[in-house]
CSV table of C-alpha atoms and ligand atoms in Angstrom, one decimal:
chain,number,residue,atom,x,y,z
A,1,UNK,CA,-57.4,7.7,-21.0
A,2,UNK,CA,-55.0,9.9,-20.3
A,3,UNK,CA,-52.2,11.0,-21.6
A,4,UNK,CA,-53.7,11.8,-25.6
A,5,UNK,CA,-50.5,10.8,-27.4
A,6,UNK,CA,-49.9,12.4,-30.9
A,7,UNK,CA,-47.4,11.6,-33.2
A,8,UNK,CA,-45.8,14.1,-35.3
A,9,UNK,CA,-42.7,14.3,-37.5
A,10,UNK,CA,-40.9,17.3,-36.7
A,11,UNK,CA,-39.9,17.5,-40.3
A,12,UNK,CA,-43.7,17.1,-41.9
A,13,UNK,CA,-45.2,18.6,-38.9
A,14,UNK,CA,-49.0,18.1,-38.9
A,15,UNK,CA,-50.8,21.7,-38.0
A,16,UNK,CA,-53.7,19.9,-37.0
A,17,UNK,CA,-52.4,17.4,-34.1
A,18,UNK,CA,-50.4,20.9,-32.9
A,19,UNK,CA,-53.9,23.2,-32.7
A,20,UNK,CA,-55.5,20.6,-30.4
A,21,UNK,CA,-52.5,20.6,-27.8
A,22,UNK,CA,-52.4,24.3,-28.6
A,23,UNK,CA,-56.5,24.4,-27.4
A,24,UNK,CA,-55.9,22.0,-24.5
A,25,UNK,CA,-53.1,24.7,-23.0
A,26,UNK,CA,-55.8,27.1,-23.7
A,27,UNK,CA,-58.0,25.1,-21.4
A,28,UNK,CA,-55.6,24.7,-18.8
A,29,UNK,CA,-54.2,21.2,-19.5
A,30,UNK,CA,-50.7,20.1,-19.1
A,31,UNK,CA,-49.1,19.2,-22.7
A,32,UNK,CA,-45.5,17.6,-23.0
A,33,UNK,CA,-43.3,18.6,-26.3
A,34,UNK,CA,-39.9,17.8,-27.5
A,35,UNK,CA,-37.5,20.2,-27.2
A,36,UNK,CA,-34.0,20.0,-29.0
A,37,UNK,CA,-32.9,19.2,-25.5
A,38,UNK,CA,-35.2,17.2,-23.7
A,39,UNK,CA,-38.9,16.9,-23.4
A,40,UNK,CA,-40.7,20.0,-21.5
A,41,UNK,CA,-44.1,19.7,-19.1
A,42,UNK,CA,-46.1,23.0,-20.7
A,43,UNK,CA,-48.6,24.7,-19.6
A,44,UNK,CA,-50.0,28.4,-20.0
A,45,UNK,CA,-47.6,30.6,-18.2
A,46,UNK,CA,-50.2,33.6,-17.7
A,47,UNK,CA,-52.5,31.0,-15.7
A,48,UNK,CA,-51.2,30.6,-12.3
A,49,UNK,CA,-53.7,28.1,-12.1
A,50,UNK,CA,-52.5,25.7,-15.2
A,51,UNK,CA,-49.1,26.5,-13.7
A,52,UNK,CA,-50.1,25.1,-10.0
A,53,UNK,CA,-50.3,22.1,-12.1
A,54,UNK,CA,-47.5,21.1,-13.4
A,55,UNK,CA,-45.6,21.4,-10.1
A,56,UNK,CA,-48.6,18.8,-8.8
A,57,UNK,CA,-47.8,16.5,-11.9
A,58,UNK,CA,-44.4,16.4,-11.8
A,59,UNK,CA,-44.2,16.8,-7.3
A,60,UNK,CA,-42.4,19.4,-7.2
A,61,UNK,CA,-41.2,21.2,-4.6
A,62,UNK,CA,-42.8,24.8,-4.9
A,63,UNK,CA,-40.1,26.9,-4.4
A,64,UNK,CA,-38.1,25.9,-7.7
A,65,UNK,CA,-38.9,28.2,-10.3
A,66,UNK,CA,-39.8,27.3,-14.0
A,67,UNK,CA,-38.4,28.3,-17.5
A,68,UNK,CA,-40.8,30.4,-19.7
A,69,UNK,CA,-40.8,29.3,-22.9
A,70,UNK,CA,-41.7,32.0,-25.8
A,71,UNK,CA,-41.4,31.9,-29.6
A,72,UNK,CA,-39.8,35.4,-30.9
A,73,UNK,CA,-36.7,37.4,-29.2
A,74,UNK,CA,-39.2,40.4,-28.9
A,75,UNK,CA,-41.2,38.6,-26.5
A,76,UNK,CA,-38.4,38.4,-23.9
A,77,UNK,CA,-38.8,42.0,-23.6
A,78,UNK,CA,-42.6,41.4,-21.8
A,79,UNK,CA,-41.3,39.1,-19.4
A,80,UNK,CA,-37.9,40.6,-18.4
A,81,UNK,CA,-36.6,44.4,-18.0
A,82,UNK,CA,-33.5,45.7,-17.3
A,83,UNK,CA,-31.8,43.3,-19.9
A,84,UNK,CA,-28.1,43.9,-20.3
A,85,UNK,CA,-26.3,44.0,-23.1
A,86,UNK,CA,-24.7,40.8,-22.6
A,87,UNK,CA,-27.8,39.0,-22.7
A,88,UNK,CA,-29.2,40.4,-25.3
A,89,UNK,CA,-25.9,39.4,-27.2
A,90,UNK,CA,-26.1,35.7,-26.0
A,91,UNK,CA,-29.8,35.5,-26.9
A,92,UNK,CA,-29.3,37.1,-30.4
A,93,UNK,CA,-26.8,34.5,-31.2
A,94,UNK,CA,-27.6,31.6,-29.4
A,95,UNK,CA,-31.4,31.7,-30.1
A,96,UNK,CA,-33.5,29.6,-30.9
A,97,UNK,CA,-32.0,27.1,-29.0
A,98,UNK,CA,-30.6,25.2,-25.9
A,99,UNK,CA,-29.9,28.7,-24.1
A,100,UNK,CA,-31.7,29.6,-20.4
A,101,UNK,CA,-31.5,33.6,-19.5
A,102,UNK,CA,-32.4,34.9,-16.1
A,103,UNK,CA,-33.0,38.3,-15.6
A,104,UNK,CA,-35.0,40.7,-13.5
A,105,UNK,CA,-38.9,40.1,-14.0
A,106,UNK,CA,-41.5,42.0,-15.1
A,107,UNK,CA,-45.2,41.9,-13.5
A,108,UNK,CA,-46.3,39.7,-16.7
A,109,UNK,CA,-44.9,37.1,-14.6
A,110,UNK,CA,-46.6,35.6,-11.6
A,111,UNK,CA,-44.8,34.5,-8.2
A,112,UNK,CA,-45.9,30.9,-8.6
A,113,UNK,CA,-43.3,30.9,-11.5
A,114,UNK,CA,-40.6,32.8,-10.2
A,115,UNK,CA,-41.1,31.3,-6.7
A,116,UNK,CA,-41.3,34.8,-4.7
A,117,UNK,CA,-37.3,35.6,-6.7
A,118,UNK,CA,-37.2,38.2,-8.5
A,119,UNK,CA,-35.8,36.9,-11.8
A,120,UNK,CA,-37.2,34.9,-14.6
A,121,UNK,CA,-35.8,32.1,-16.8
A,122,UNK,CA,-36.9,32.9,-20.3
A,123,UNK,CA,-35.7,30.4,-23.5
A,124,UNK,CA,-36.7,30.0,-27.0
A,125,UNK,CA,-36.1,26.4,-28.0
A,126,UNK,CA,-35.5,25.0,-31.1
A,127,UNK,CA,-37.1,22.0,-32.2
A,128,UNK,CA,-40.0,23.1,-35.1
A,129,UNK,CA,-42.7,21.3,-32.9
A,130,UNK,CA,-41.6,23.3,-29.4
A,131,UNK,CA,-41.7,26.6,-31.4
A,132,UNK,CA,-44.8,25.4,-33.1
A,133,UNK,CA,-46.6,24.9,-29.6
A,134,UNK,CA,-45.7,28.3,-28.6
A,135,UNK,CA,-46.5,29.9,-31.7
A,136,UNK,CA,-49.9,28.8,-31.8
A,137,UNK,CA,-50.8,28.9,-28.3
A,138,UNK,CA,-49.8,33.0,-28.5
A,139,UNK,CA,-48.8,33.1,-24.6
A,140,UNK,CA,-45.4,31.7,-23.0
A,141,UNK,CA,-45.7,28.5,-21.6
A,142,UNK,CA,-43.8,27.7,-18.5
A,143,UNK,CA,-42.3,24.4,-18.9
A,144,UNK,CA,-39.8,22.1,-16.4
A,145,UNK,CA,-38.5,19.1,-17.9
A,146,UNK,CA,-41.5,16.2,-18.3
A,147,UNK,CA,-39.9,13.8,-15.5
A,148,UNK,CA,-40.8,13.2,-12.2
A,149,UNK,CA,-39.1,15.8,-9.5
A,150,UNK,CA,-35.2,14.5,-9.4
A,151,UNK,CA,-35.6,11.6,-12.0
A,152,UNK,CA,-33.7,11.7,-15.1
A,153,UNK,CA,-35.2,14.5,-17.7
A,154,UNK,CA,-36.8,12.6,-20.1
A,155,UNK,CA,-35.2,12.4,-23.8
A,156,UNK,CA,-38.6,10.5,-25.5
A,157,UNK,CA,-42.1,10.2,-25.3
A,158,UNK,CA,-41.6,6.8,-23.2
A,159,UNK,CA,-40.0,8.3,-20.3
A,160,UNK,CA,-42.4,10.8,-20.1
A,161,UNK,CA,-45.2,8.0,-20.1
A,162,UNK,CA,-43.1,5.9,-17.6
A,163,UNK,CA,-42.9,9.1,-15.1
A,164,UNK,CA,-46.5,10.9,-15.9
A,165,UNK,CA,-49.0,8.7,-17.3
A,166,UNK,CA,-51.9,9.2,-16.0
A,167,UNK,CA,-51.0,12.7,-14.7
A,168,UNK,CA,-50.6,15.1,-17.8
A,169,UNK,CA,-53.3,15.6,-20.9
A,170,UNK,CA,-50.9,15.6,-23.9
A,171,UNK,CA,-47.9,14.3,-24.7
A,172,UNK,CA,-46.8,15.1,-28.1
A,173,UNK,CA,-44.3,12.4,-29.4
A,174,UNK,CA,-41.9,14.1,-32.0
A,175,UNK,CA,-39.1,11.0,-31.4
A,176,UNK,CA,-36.0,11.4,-29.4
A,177,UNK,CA,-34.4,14.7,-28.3
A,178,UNK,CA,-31.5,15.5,-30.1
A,179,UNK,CA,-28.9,17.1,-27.6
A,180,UNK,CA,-30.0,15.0,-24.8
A,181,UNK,CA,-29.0,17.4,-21.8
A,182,UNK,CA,-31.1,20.5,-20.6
A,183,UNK,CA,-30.6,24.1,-21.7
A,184,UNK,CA,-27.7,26.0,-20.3
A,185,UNK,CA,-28.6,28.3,-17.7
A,186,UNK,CA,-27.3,31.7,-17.1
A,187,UNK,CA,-27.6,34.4,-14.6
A,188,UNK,CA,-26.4,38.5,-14.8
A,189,UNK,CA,-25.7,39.8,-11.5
A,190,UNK,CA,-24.3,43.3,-11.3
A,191,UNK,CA,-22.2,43.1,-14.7
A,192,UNK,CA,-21.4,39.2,-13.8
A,193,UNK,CA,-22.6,36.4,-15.8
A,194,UNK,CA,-22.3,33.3,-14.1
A,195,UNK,CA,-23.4,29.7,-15.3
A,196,UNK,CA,-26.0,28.2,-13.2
A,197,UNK,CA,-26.5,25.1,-15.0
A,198,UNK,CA,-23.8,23.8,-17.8
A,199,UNK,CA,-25.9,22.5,-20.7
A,200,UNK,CA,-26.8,22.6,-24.7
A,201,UNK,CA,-24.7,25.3,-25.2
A,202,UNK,CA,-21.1,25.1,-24.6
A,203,UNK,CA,-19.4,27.6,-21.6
A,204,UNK,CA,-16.2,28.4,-24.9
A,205,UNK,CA,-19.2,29.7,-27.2
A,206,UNK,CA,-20.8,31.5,-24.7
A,207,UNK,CA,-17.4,33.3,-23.8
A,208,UNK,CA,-16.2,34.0,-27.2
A,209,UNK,CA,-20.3,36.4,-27.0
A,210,UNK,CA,-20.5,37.2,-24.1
A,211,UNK,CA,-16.7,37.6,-22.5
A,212,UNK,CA,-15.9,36.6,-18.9
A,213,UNK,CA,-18.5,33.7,-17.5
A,214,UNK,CA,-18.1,32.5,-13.9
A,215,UNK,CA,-19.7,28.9,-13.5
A,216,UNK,CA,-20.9,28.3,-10.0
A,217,UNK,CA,-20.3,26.1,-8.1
A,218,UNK,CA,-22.0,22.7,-7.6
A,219,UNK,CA,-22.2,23.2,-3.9
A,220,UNK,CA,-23.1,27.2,-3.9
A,221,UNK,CA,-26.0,27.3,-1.9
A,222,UNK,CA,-25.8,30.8,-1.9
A,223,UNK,CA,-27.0,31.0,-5.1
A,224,UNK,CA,-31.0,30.5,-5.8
A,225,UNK,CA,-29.7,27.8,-8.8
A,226,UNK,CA,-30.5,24.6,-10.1
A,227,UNK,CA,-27.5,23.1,-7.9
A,228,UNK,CA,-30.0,24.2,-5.3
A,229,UNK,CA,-30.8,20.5,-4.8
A,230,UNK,CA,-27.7,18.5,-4.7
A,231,UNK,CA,-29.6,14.9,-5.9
A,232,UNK,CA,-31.0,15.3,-8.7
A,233,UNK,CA,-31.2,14.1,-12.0
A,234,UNK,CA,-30.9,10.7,-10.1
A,235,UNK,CA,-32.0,7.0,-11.4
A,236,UNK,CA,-33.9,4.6,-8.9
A,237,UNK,CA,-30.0,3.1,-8.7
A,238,UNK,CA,-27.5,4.8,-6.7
A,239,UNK,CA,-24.6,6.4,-9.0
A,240,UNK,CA,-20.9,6.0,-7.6
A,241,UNK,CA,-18.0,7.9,-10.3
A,242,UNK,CA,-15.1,6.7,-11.2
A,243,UNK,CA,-12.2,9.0,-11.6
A,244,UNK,CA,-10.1,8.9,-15.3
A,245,UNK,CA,-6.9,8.0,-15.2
A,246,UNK,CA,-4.6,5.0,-15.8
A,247,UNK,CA,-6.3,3.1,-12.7
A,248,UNK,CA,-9.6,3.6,-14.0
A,249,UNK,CA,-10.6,0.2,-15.3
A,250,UNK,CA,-8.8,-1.3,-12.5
A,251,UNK,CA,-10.9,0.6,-9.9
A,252,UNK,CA,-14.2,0.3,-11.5
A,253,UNK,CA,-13.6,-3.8,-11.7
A,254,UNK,CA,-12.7,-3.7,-8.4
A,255,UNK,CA,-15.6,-1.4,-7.0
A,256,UNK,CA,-18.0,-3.9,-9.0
A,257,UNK,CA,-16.8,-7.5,-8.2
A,258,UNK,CA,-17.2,-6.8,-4.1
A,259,UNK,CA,-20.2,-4.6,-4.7
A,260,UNK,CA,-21.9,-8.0,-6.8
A,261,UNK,CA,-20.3,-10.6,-4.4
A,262,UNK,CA,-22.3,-8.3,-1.8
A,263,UNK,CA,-25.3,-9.6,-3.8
A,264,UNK,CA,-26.0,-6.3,-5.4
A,265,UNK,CA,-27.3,-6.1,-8.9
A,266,UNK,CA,-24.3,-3.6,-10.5
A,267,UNK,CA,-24.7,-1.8,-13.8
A,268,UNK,CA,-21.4,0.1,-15.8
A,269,UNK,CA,-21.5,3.0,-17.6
A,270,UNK,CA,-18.4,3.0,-19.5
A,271,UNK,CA,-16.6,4.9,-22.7
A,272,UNK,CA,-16.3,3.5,-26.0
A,273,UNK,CA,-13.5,1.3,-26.0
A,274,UNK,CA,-13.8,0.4,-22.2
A,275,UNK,CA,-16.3,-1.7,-22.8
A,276,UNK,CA,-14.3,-5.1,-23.9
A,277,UNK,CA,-12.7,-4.6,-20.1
A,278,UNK,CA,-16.1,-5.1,-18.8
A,279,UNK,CA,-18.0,-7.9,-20.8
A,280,UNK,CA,-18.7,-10.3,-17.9
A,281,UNK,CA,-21.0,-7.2,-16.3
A,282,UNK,CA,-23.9,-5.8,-17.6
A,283,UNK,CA,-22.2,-2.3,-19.2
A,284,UNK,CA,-23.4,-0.1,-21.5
A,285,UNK,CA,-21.4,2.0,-23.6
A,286,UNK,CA,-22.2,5.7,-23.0
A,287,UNK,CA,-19.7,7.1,-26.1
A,288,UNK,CA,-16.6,8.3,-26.9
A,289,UNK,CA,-15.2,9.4,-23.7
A,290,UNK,CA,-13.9,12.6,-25.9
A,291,UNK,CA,-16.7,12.8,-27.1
A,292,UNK,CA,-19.6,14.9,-25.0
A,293,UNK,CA,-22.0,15.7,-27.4
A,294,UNK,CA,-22.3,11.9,-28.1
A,295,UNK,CA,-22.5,11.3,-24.3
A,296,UNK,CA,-24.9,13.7,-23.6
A,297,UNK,CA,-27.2,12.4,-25.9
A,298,UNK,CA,-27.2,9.2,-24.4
A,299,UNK,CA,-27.0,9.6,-20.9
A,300,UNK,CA,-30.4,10.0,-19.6
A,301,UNK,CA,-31.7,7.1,-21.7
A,302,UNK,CA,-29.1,4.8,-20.2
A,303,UNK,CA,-29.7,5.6,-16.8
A,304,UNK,CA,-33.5,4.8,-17.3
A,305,UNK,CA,-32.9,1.3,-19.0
A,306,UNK,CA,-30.4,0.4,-15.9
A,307,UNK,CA,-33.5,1.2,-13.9
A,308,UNK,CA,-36.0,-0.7,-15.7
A,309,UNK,CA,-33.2,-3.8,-15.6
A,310,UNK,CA,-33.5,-3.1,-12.3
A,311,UNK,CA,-30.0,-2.1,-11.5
A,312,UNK,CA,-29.3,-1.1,-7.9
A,313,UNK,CA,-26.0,0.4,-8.6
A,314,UNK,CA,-24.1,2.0,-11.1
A,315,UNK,CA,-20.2,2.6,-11.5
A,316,UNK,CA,-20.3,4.9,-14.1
A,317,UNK,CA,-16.4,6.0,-15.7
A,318,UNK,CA,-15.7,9.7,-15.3
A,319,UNK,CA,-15.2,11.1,-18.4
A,320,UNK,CA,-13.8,14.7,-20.2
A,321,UNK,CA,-15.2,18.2,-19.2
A,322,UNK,CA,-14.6,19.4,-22.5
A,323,UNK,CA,-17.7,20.8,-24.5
A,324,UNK,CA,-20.8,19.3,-23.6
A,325,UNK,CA,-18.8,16.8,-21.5
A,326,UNK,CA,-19.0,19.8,-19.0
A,327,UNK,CA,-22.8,19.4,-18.4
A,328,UNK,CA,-22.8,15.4,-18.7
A,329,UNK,CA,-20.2,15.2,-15.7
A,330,UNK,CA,-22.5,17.1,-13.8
A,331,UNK,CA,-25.3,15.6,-14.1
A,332,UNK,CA,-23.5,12.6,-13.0
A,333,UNK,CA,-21.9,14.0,-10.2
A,334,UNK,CA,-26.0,15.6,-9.2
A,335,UNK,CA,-27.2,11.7,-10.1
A,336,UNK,CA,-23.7,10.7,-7.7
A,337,UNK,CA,-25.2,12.8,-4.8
A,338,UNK,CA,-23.5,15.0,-2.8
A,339,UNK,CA,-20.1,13.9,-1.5
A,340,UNK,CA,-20.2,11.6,1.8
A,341,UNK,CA,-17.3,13.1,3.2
B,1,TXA,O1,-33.6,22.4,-21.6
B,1,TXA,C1,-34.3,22.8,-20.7
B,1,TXA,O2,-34.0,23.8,-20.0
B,1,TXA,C2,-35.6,22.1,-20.3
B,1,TXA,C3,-36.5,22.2,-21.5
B,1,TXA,C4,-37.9,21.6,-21.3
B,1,TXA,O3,-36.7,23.6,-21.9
B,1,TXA,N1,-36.2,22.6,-19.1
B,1,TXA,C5,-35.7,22.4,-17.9
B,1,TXA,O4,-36.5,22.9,-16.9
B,1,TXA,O5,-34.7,21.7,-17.7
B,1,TXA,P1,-36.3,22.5,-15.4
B,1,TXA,O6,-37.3,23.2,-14.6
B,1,TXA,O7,-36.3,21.1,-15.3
B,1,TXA,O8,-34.9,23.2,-15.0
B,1,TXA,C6,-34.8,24.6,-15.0
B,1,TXA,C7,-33.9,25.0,-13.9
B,1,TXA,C8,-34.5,24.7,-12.5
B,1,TXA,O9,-33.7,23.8,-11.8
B,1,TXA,C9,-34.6,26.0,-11.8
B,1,TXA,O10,-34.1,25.9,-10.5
B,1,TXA,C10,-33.7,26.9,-12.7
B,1,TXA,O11,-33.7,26.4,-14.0
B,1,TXA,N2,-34.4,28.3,-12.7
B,1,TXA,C11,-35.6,28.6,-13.2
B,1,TXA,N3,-35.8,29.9,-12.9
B,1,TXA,C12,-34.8,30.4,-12.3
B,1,TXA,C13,-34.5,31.6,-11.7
B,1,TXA,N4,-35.3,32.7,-11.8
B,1,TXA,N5,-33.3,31.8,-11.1
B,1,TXA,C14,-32.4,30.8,-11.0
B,1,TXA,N6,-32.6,29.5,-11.5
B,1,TXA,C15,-33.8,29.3,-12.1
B,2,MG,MG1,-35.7,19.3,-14.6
């Protein structure tokens, strides 16, 4: 039966269970880990082969390129050259942890990963049982998040199960992810370094490091980014945002009494204190609306239990760009789809 599920705690972590996932990347097989963000879909990254794979398992499109994963700073000098100061500054502070660089590639890194580009995403994650993994299996692994291609990224060993049983050899199940968003992403392009994703860490640490950071913009498709694919990140249920403001709570009660007289089955995301406004609904309280960290960490789970209530639509309440707000209003905007008009 597949997937193998072993438990660990990731604070008594058990050597044993980690060696056989460690083997089974060896032997080509597609392991799922925790990371401090959410959970990854590894495989041996100098195996184009075992890499083919996780595109299959996941369906995804071919030309979106993967994250290496790797265990010590020196490593990222195997798979990227040409580093610039900048990055190295970023990675020496912000690593391990929810930090993505891209930089120019070296030939240790196939096409299949870098999808024909000539950069490479390279992270060192944090959570004891991701760097574990990676430690023992003594070669990067390339790893997406563990969801199916535009779903929500999975925060727990039950998403990834609900998305790729059946499809993946390992999962190992080291209980929810603690940050709850992916890894912020970012690129150096001729002395610029511009965000490509917003995500663990926060766009004011990374400036106090590394200086001026451009974010780009959701809808630059001139970039080769993660905003590459404007739905993404999306629920079964379609996502329609609510601006903040004094007319919020007015609006969203509005939007969701025609949209369940229209016989639609309407969920509410909504911030902590909201929630009173909207007891005759089915809401669920995604935090402090000041509060991103605490968002982020729930977002992705809520989004999956609308859909397994089988939810069709939900009105989810804007909420503050500040911190790690930053990367949870975009991943609600990506769930929102791209404007209509
Ligand atoms: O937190 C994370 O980053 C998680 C954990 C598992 O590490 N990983 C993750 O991977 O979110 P994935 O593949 O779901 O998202 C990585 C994004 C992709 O959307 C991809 O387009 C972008 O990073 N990316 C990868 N390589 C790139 C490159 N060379 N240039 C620009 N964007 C790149
Ligand atoms: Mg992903």
């Amino acid at each position: 039966m597949k997937p193998r599920i072993l438990t660990i705690d990731p604070n008594n972590i058990d050597i044993g269970l980690i060696k056989q996932a460690a083997e089974a990347i060896h032997n080509r097989g597609l392991v799922a880990f925790p990371t401090e963000t959410v959970y990854g879909l590894g495989a041996n990254a100098l195996d184009s082969r075992a890499v083919t794979g996780i595109f299959e398992a996941k369906k995804r499109p071919l030309d979106d390129p993967l994250i290496l994963h790797i265990s010590k700073i020196d490593d990222l000098f195997l798979l990227a050259k040409n580093v610039p100061p900048e990055a190295e500054k970023l990675v020496n502070r912000f690593w391990p942890g929810p930090l993505t660089v891209v930089l120019e590639k070296t030939d240790m890194v196939s096409d299949i990963i870098s999808t024909g580009l000539e950069t490479v995403a390279v992270r060192m994650p944090s959570n004891p049982i991701a760097k574990k993994l990676i430690e023992l299996s003594d070669v990067p692994i390339a790893a997406p998040s563990a969801n199916l291609f535009g779903k929500p990224s999975p925060t727990s060993a039950k998403h990834v199960m609900d998305d790729l049983k059946g499809r993946i050899d390992i999962i190992l199940d080291g209980g929810p992810t603690e940050i709850g968003v992916e890894s912020t992403v970012i690129e150096f392009v001729e002395g610029r370094s511009i965000i490509l994703r917003p995500g663990g860490v926060e766009v004011d640490l990374i400036k106090e490091i590394a200086g001026d950071v451009e974010i780009a913009s959701e809808g630059d498709h001139t970039i080769k980014s993660p905003g590459k694919y404007p739905q993404h990140y999306s629920p079964n249920a379609k996502v329609i945002l609510v601006e903040k403001g004094p007319q919020q709570v007015d609006e969203l009660l509005s939007q969701v009494k025609r949209l369940t007289s229209e016989g639609h089955k309407a969920g509410i995301l909504a911030s902590q204190g909201h929630e009173e406004y909207y007891k005759t609904f089915n809401v669920k309280v995604l935090g402090p609306g000041e509060n991103g960290e605490i968002c982020a960490s729930r977002l992705f789970h809520l989004l999956r239990e609308f859909d397994s209530e089988g939810v069709d639509i939900i009105a989810a309440e804007e909420i503050n760009e500040e911190g790690l707000g930053l990367a949870v209003m975009n991943r609600l905007r990506k769930a929102a789809g791209p404007d209509p008009e």
